[in-house]
XYZ file of C-alpha atoms in Angstrom:
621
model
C 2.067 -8.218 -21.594
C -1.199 -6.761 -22.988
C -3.200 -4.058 -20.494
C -6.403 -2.858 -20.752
C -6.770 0.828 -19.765
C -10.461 1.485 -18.297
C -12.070 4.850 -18.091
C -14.564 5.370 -14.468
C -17.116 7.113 -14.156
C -18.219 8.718 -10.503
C -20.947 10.411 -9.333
C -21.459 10.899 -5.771
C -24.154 11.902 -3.466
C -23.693 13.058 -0.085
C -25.899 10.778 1.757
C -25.681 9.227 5.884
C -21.766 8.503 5.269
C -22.346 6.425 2.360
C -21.508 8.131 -1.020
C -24.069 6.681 -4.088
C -21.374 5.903 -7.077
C -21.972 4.960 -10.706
C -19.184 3.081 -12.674
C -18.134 2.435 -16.139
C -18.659 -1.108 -16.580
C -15.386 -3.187 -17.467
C -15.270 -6.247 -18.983
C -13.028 -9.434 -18.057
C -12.726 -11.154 -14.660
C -11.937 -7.755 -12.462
C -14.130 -6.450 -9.476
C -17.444 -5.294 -9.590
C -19.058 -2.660 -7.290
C -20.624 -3.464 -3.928
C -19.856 -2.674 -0.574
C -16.524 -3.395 -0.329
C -15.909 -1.676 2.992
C -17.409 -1.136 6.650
C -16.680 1.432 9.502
C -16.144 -0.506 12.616
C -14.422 1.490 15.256
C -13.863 5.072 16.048
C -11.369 6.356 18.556
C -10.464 9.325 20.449
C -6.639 9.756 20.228
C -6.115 13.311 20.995
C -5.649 12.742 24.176
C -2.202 12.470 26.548
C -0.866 10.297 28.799
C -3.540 10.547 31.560
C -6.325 9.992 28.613
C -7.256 13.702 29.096
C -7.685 15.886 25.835
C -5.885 18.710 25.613
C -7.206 22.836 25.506
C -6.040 22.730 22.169
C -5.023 20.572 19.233
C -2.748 22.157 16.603
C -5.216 21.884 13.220
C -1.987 21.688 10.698
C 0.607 19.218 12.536
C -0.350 15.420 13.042
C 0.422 12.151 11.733
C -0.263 7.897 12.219
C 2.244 5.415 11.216
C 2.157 3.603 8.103
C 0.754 0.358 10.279
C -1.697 2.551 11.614
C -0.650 1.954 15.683
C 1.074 5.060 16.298
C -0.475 8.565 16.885
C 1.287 12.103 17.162
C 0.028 15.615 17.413
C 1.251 19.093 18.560
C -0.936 21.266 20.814
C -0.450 24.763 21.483
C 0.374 27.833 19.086
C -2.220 30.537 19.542
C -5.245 29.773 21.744
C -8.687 31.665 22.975
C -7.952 35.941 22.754
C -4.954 35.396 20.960
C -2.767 33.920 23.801
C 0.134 32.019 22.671
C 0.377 29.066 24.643
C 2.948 26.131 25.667
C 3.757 23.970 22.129
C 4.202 20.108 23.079
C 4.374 16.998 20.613
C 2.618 14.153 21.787
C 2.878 10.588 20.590
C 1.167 7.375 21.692
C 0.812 3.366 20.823
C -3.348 3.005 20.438
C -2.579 -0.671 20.964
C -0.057 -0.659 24.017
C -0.804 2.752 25.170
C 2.618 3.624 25.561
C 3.139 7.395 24.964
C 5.673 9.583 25.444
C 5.696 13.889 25.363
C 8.442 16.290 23.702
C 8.074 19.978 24.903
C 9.235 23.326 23.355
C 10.660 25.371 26.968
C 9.608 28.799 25.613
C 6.013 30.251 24.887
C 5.078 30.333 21.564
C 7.825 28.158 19.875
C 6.425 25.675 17.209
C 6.900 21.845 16.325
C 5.760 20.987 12.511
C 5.437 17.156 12.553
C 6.250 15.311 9.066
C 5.418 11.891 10.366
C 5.502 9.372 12.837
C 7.046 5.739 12.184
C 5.856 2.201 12.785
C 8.677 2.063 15.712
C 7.326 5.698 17.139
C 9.660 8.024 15.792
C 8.539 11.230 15.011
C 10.644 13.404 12.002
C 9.653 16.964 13.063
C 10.598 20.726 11.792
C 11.301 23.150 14.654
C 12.583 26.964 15.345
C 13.449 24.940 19.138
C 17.090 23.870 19.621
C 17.051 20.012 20.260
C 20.734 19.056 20.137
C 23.562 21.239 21.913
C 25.597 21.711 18.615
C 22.902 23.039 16.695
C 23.580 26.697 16.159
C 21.228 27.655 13.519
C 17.328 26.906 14.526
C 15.435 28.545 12.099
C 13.771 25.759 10.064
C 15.838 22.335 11.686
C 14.975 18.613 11.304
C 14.838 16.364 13.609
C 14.009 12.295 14.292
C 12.998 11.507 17.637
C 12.248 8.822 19.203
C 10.227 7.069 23.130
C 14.553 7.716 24.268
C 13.727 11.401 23.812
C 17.122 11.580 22.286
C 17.366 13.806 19.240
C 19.031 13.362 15.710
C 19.355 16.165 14.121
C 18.550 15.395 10.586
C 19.674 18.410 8.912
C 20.114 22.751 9.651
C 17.138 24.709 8.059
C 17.902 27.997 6.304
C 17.088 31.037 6.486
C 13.590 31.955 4.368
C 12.563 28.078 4.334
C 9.460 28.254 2.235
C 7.192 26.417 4.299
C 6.940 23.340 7.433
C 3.618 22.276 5.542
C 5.915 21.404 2.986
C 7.969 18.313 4.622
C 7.192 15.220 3.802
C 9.367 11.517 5.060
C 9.264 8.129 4.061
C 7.504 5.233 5.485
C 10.643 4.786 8.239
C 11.198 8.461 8.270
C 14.709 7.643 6.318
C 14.587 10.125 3.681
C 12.847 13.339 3.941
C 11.575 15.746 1.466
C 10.864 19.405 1.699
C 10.686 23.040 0.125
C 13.741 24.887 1.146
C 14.898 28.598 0.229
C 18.748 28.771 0.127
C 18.386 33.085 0.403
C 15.142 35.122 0.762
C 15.989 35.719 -3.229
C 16.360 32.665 -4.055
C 14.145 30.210 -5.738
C 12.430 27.601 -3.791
C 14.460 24.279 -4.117
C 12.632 20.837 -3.649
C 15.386 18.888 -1.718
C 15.525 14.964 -0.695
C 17.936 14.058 1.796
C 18.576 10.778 3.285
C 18.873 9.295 6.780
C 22.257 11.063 7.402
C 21.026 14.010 6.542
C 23.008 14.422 3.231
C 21.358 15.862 0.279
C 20.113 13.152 -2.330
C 18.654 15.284 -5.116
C 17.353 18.717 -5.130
C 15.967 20.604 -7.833
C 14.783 24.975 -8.590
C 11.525 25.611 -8.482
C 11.010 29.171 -9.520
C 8.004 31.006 -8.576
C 7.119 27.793 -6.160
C 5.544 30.050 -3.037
C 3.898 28.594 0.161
C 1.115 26.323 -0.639
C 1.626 26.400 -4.409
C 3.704 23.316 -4.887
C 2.741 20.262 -3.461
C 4.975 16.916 -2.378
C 4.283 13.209 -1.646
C 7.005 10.407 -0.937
C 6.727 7.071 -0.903
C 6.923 5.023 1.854
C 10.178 3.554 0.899
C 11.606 6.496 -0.277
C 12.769 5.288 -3.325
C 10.007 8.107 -5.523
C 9.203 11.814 -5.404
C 6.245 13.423 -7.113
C 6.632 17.036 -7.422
C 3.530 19.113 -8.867
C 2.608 22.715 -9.120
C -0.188 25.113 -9.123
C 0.732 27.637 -11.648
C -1.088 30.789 -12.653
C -2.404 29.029 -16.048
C -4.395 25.479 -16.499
C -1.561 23.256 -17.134
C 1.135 24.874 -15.526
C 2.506 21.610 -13.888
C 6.342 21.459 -13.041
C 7.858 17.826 -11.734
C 7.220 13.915 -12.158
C 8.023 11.185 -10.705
C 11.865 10.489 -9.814
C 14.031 7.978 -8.120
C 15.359 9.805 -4.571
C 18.141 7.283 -3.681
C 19.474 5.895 -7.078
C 21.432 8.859 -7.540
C 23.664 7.053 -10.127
C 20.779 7.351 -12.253
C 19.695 11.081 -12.318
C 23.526 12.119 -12.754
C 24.774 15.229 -10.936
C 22.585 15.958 -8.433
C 23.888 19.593 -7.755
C 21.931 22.778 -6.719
C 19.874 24.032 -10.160
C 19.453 20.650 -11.386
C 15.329 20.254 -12.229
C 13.196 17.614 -11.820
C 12.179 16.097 -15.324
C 8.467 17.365 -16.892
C 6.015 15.327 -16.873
C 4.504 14.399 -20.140
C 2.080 16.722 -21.955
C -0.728 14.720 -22.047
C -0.575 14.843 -18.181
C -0.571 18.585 -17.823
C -2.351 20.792 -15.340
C -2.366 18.735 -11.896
C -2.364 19.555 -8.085
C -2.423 17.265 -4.838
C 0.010 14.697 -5.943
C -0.242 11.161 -4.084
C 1.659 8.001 -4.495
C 1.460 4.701 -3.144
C 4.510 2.919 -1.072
C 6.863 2.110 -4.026
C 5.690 4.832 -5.990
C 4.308 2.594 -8.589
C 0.806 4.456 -8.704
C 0.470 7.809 -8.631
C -2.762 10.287 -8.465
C -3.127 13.744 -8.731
C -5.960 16.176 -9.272
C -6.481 18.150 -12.117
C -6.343 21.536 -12.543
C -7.829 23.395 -9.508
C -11.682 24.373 -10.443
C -11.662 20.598 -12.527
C -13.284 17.445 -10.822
C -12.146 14.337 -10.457
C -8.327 12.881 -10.155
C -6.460 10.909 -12.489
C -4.686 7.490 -11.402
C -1.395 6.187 -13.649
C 0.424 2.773 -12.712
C 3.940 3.975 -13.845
C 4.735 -0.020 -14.638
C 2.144 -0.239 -17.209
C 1.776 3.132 -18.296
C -1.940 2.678 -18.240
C -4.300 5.833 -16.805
C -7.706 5.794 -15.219
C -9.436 8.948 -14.538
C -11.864 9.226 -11.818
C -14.847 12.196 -12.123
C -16.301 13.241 -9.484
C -20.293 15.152 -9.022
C -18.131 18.105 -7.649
C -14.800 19.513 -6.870
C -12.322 17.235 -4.944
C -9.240 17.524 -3.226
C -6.916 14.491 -2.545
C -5.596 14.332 1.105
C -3.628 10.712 0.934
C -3.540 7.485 -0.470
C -3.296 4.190 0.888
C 0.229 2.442 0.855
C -1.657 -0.014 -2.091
C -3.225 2.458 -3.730
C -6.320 1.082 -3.264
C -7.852 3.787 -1.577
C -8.434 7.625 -1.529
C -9.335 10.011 1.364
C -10.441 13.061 -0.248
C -12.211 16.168 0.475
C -15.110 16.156 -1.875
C -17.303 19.102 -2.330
C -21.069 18.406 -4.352
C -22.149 21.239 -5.720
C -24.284 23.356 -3.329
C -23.356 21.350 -0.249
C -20.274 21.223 2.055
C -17.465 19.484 1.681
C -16.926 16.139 3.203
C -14.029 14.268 4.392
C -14.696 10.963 1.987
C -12.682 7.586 1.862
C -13.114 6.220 -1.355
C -12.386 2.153 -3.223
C -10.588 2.898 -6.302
C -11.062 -0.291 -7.194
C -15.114 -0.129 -6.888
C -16.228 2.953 -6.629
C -17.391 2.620 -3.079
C -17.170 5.517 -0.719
C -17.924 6.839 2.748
C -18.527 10.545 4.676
C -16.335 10.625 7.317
C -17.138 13.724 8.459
C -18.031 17.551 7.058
C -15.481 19.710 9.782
C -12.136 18.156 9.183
C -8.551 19.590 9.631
C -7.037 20.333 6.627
C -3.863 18.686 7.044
C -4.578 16.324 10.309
C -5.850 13.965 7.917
C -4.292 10.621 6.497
C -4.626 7.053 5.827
C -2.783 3.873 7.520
C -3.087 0.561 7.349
C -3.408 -0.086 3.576
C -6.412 2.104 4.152
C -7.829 0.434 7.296
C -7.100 3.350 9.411
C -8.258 6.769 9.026
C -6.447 9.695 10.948
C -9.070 13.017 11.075
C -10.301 15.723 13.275
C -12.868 18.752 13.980
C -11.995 22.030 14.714
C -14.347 24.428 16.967
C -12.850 27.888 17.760
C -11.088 27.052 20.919
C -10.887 23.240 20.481
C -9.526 20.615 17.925
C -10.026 16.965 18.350
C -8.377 14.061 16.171
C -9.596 10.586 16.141
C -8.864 7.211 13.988
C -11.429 5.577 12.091
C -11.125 2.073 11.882
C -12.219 0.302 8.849
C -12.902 -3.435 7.099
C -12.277 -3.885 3.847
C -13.909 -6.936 1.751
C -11.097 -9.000 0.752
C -11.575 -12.508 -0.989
C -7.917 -13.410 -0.699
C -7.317 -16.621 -3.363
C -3.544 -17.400 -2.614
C -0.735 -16.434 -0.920
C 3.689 -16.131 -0.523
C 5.412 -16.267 2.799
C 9.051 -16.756 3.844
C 11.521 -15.618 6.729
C 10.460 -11.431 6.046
C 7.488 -11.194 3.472
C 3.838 -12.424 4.283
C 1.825 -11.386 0.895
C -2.042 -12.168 -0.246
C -3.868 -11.513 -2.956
C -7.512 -10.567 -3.034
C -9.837 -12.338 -5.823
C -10.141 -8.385 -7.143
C -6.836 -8.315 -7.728
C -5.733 -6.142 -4.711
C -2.453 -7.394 -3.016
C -1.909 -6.908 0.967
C 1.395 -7.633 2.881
C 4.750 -6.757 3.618
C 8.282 -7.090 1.851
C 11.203 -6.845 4.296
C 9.980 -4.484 7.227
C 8.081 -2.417 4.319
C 4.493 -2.688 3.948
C 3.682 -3.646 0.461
C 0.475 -3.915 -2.012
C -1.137 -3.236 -5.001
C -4.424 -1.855 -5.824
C -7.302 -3.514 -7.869
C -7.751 -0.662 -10.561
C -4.275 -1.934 -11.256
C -4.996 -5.533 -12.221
C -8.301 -5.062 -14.242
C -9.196 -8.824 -14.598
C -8.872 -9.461 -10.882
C -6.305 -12.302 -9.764
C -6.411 -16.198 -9.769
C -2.698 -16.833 -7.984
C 0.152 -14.953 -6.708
C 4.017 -15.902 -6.791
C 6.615 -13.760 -5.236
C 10.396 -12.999 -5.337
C 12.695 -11.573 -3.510
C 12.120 -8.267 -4.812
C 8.919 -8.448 -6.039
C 5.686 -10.452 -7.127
C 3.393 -11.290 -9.768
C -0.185 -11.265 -9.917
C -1.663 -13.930 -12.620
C -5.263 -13.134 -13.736
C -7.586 -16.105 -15.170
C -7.745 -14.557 -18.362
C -3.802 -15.525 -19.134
C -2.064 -11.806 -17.906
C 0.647 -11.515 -15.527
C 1.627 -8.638 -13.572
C 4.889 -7.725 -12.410
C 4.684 -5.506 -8.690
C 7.398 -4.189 -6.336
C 11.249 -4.808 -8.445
C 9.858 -7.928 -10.013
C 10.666 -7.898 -14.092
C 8.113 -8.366 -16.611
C 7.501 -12.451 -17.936
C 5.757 -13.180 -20.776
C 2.181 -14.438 -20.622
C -0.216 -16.342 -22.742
C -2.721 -13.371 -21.660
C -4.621 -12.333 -24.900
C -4.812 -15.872 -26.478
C -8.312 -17.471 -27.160
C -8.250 -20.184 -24.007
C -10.487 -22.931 -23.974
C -10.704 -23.009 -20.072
C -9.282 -20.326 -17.452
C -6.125 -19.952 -15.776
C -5.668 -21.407 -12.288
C -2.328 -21.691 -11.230
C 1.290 -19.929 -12.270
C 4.172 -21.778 -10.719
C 8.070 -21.660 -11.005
C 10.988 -19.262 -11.000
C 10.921 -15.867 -12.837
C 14.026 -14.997 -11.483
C 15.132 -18.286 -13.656
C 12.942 -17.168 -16.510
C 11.210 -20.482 -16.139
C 7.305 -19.876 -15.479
C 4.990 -22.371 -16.311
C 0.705 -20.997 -16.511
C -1.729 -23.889 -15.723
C -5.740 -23.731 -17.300
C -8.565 -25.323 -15.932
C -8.431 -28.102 -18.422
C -4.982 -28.830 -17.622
C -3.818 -27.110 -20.360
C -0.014 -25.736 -19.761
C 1.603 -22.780 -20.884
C 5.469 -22.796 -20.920
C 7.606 -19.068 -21.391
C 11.526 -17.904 -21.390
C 13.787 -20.562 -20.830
C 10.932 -23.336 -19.364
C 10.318 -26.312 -21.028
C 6.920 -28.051 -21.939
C 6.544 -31.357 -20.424
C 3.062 -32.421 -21.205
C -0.309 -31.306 -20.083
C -3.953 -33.206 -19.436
C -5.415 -30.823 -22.086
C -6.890 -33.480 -24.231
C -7.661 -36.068 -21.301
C -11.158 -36.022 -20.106
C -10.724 -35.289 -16.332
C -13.450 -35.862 -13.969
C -12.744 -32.896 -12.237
C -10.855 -29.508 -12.890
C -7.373 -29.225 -12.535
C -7.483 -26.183 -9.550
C -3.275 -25.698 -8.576
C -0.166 -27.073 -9.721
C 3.497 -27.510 -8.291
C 6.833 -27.379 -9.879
C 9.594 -29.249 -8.976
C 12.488 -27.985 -6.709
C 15.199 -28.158 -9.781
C 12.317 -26.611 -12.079
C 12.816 -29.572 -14.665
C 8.862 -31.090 -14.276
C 5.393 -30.338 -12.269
C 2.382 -31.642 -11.308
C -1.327 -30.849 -11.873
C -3.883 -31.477 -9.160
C -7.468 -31.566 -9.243
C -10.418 -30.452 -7.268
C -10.586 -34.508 -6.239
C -7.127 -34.561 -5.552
C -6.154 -36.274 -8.450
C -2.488 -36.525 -9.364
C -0.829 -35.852 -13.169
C 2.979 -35.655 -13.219
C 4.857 -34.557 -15.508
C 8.868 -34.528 -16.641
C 10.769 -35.164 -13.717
C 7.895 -35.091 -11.427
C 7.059 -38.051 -9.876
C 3.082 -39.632 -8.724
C 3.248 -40.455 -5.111
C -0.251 -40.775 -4.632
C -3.618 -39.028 -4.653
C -6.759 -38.684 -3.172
C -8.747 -39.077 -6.609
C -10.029 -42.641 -5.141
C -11.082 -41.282 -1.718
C -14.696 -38.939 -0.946
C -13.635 -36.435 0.135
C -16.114 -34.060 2.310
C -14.502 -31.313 0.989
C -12.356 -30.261 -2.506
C -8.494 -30.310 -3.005
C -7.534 -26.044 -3.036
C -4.096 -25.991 -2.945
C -1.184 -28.326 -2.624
C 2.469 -28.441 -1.885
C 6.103 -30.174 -2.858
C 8.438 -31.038 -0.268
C 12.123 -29.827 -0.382
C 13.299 -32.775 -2.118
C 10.526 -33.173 -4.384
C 10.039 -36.866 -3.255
C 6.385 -36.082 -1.891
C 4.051 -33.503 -1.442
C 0.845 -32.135 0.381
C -2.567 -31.806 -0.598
C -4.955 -30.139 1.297
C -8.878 -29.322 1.453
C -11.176 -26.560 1.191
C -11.785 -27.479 5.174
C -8.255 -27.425 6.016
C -8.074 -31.066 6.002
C -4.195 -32.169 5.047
C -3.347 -35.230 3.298
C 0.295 -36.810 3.190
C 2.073 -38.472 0.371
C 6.035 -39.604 -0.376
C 8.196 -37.909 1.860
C 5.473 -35.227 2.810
C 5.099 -35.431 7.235
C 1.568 -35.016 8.642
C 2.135 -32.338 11.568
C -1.918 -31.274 11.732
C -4.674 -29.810 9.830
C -7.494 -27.051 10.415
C -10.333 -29.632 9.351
C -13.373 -29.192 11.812
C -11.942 -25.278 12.927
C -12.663 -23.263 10.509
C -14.982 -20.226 11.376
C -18.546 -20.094 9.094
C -17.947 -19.115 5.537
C -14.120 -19.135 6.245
C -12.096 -21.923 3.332
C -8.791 -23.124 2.980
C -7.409 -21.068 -0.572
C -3.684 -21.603 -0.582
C -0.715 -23.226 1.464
C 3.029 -23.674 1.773
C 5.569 -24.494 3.443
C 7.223 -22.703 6.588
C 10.031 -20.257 6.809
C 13.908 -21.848 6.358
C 14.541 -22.728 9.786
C 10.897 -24.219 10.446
C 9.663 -27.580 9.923
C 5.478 -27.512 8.875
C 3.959 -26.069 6.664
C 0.840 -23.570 6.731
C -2.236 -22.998 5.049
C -4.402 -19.794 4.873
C -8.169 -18.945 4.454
C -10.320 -16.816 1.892
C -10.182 -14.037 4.899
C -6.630 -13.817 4.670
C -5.350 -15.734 8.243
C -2.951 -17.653 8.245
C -2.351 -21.364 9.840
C 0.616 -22.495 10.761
C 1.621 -26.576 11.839
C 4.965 -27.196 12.991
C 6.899 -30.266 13.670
């Protein structure tokens, strides 16, 4: 596979919440700048069980779920005159409303929180004893969860370097933090996993409080590790795989964490996405901008900014940003930023430093002001632009793909994606595994996401007409790409078994199918005309009949003995074996077009069919 690397250039302007941006411009069939996002809600969720806000908010200890439903905060520490006062954790559903409260019994105790999970979980630090065996309560961790029964994740030790310094995976699993063994010592980055046994840990030296910086993915499978040294370039870590230990070798105390290449040096405010297959730091502190690398391809995009900037999280994609961004002469500004476009928006100018984070594959924006006696947080809710073009289901994993290239979904009970920086051209079709997915671009590139391996591609080639469809198994090695013209591409082990290339069609060829045993296919057109090919057989089309709408996507049965075809207007039409169990024709919302269907989860007899806006429709026998 062939990738283009792009350079970006951004300039911003504090202006009402909107941030002006200039970009490079790219060439090929990727995204182009525009608004690609709106603010549409903002809630107060600082607030306890009886909806009243409390005296005081802890600035440095709260956290949403990666789905972006689930809320927690500490309040207490020291309030008005210097009075300690009572620490409690607080944690609430802001779509049930279910919350529940953990207290610390004595004045002036303290609860770090290192996140809160998509079941309500929170994985806190605390000097408060939560579990009758534990002896030693000077830097513990602990999951808890609505039960109020503690799991003590592992005993802290004495001198640990810093709470602000833990950091847990999407399902709070595996944890990562910055842990002294002695008050001589040097500061050890350790990764331990949900048992509480060590995973990899690695010295540090010189590594004091607030100098070294950590970010986990959300499936804890990748660590980034940078430092803040006293010289430009002084950057210690990379990433590394946290729970393939086989890999790394003997993970014993003293064992470092691998240097990142030269060309990279001198970063700060490492972030990575939820499979740790993009990364972003920030240069140098007194530089602008932050640099982006997709660890897959390799390929790096820098990002400058009219000022200095300070990454706070990205989105489980990688998609997008929330930064503190600081134009020269003006004050900072709590900014959520498109990678992919350029776009950007103020949230807000007083901000807590570390209350702030992303959800919701950027949808949801945890933040929060701070007065002098007072700290409130709230969540920012956000719409993204999103021209999904097709789409993979089954029994665990609902994925889409945006026209930009962007993909949104789950994998398992793991919330999954990819960000449009990294797919360039933009995106055509999708086609998953179970371990991955590829994103196939019109230009001829396929790109491997999640634990899918790379397949070759005609991408690069001179092509008389676009891509429009990539069908069959890479697992198999057996991938077939389909142009406009008809014109098939065959890689690995497939075979080539014909294509309408040199036939005059009267209208495009817009999706293709592949038979169940892989051994022929069939190309459909926009009029939902029929071309089979090897074993596939012609059942029928709809290449005689007006249609009031165009053929989008289409569909084999499990026996390969008929198929669907259905409409831009969700009309479904039947052939061979294929069962009529209903359509969407005459339901569709304005603007809103059929883009890609399939069949239902084993178990399930229908099929469904999903829109441009990414909903799906499901018809069951």
């Amino acid at each position: 596979m062939v990738y283009r690397r792009l350079g970006v250039a951004l300039a911003l302007a504090l202006m009402c919440g909107l941030l002006a941006v200039t970009l490079g411009a790219s060439a090929g069939h990727g995204q182009s700048p525009g608004s690609s996002f709106s603010q549409v809600d903002r809630i107060l969720v600082s607030t306890v069980e009886d909806g009243v806000q409390p005296f005081y908010v802890v600035r440095s200890s709260s956290a949403v779920s990666p789905d972006g439903n689930w809320v927690a905060f500490t309040t207490g520490g020291t309030g008005i005159h210097g009075v300690p006062t009572l620490e409690r954790l607080y944690v609430r559903n802001l779509g049930t409303g279910q919350a529940w409260t953990l207290d610390a019994d004595v004045s002036s105790r303290f609860f770090r929180l290192g996140a809160v999970t998509d079941d309500g979980d929170v994985i806190v630090s605390t000097n408060v004893a939560l579990v009758a065996d534990d002896v030693d309560t000077t830097a513990d961790t602990y999951r808890v969860g609505p039960d109020l029964a503690p799991e003590l994740v592992t005993s802290g030790t004495d001198g640990f370097a810093a709470f602000s310094d833990v950091v847990a995976s999407g399902n709070g699993d595996v944890t990562a933090s910055l842990e002294k063994p002695s008050p001589d010592a040097a500061t050890s980055v350790v990764v331990r996993d949900a048992s509480g046994g060590v995973v990899v840990e690695g010295d540090f030296d010189d590594c004091a409080p607030g100098s070294c910086q950590l970010s986990l993915s959300d499936d804890g499978q990748t660590l980034v590790v940078a430092r803040t040294g006293p010289e430009p370039g002084d950057w210690l870590g990379n990433r590394i795989s946290v729970s393939a230990a086989s890999e790394l070798g003997a993970n014993t105390a003293g064992t470092p964490f691998p240097s990142t290449p030269a060309a990279e040096a001198g970063s700060a405010q490492p972030r990575t996405n939820w499979d740790g297959s993009a990364v972003l730091w920030a240069p140098y502190p007194g530089d602008s901008g932050v640099v982006m690398m997709d660890r897959t391809t390799q390929a790096s995009r820098s990002l400058q900014v009219d000022g200095t900037v300070r990454p706070l999280d990205l989105s489980a994609d990688g998609q997008f940003l929330l930064a503190e961004v600081q134009p020269d002469g003006l004050e900072p500004a709590v900014t959520l930023i498109d990678l992919g476009t350029g776009d950007s928006f103020a949230i807000a100018q007083a901000n807590l430093a570390e209350g702030v984070a992303l959800a919701d594959f950027g949808r949801s924006v945890l933040w929060g002001d701070q007065a002098p006696t007072n700290s409130r947080l709230f969540v920012d809710r956000f719409e993204h632009q999103c021209d999904v073009v097709g789409a993979e289901r089954n029994a665990t994993d609902e994925l889409v793909v945006c026209s930009n290239g962007r993909t949104l979904g789950h994998l398992g009970d793991t919330a999954a994606g990819s960000a449009s920086w990294q797919a360039p051209r933009g995106a055509v079709d999708l086609l998953a595994t179970d371990t991955g997915w590829y994103v196939a671009d019109a230009d001829g590139y396929v790109m491997a996401h999640g634990n899918a391996g790379e397949v070759s591609a005609i991408g690069g080639a001179q092509l008389a007409q676009p891509i429009v469809a990539f069908i069959g198994d890479p697992t198999e090695s057996q991938t077939w790409q389909v142009a406009a013209d008809g014109g098939v591409f065959a890689f690995g082990l497939t075979q080539y078994y014909g294509s309408t290339g040199d036939i005059a069609l009267n209208q495009p060829i817009v999706t293709a199918m592949a038979t169940p045993d892989l051994d022929g296919y069939w190309l459909v057109a926009s009029d939902g005309g029929v071309f089979s090919f090897g074993s596939a057989q012609f059942h029928g089309s709809t290449g005689a009949i007006r249609l009031d709408s165009p053929i989008t996507a289409a569909v084999p049965t499990d026996t390969g003995d008929g198929y669907w075809l259905i409409a831009e207007d969700g009309g479904v039409f039947t052939f061979g074996d294929a069962t009529f169990v209903g359509s969407a024709a005459g339901t569709l919302g304005t603007g809103e077009r059929v883009v890609d269907a399939g069949q239902l989860p084993p178990g399930q007899s229908g099929y469904w069919l999903v829109t441009n806006t990414g909903r799906f429709i499901d018809f069951s026998a």
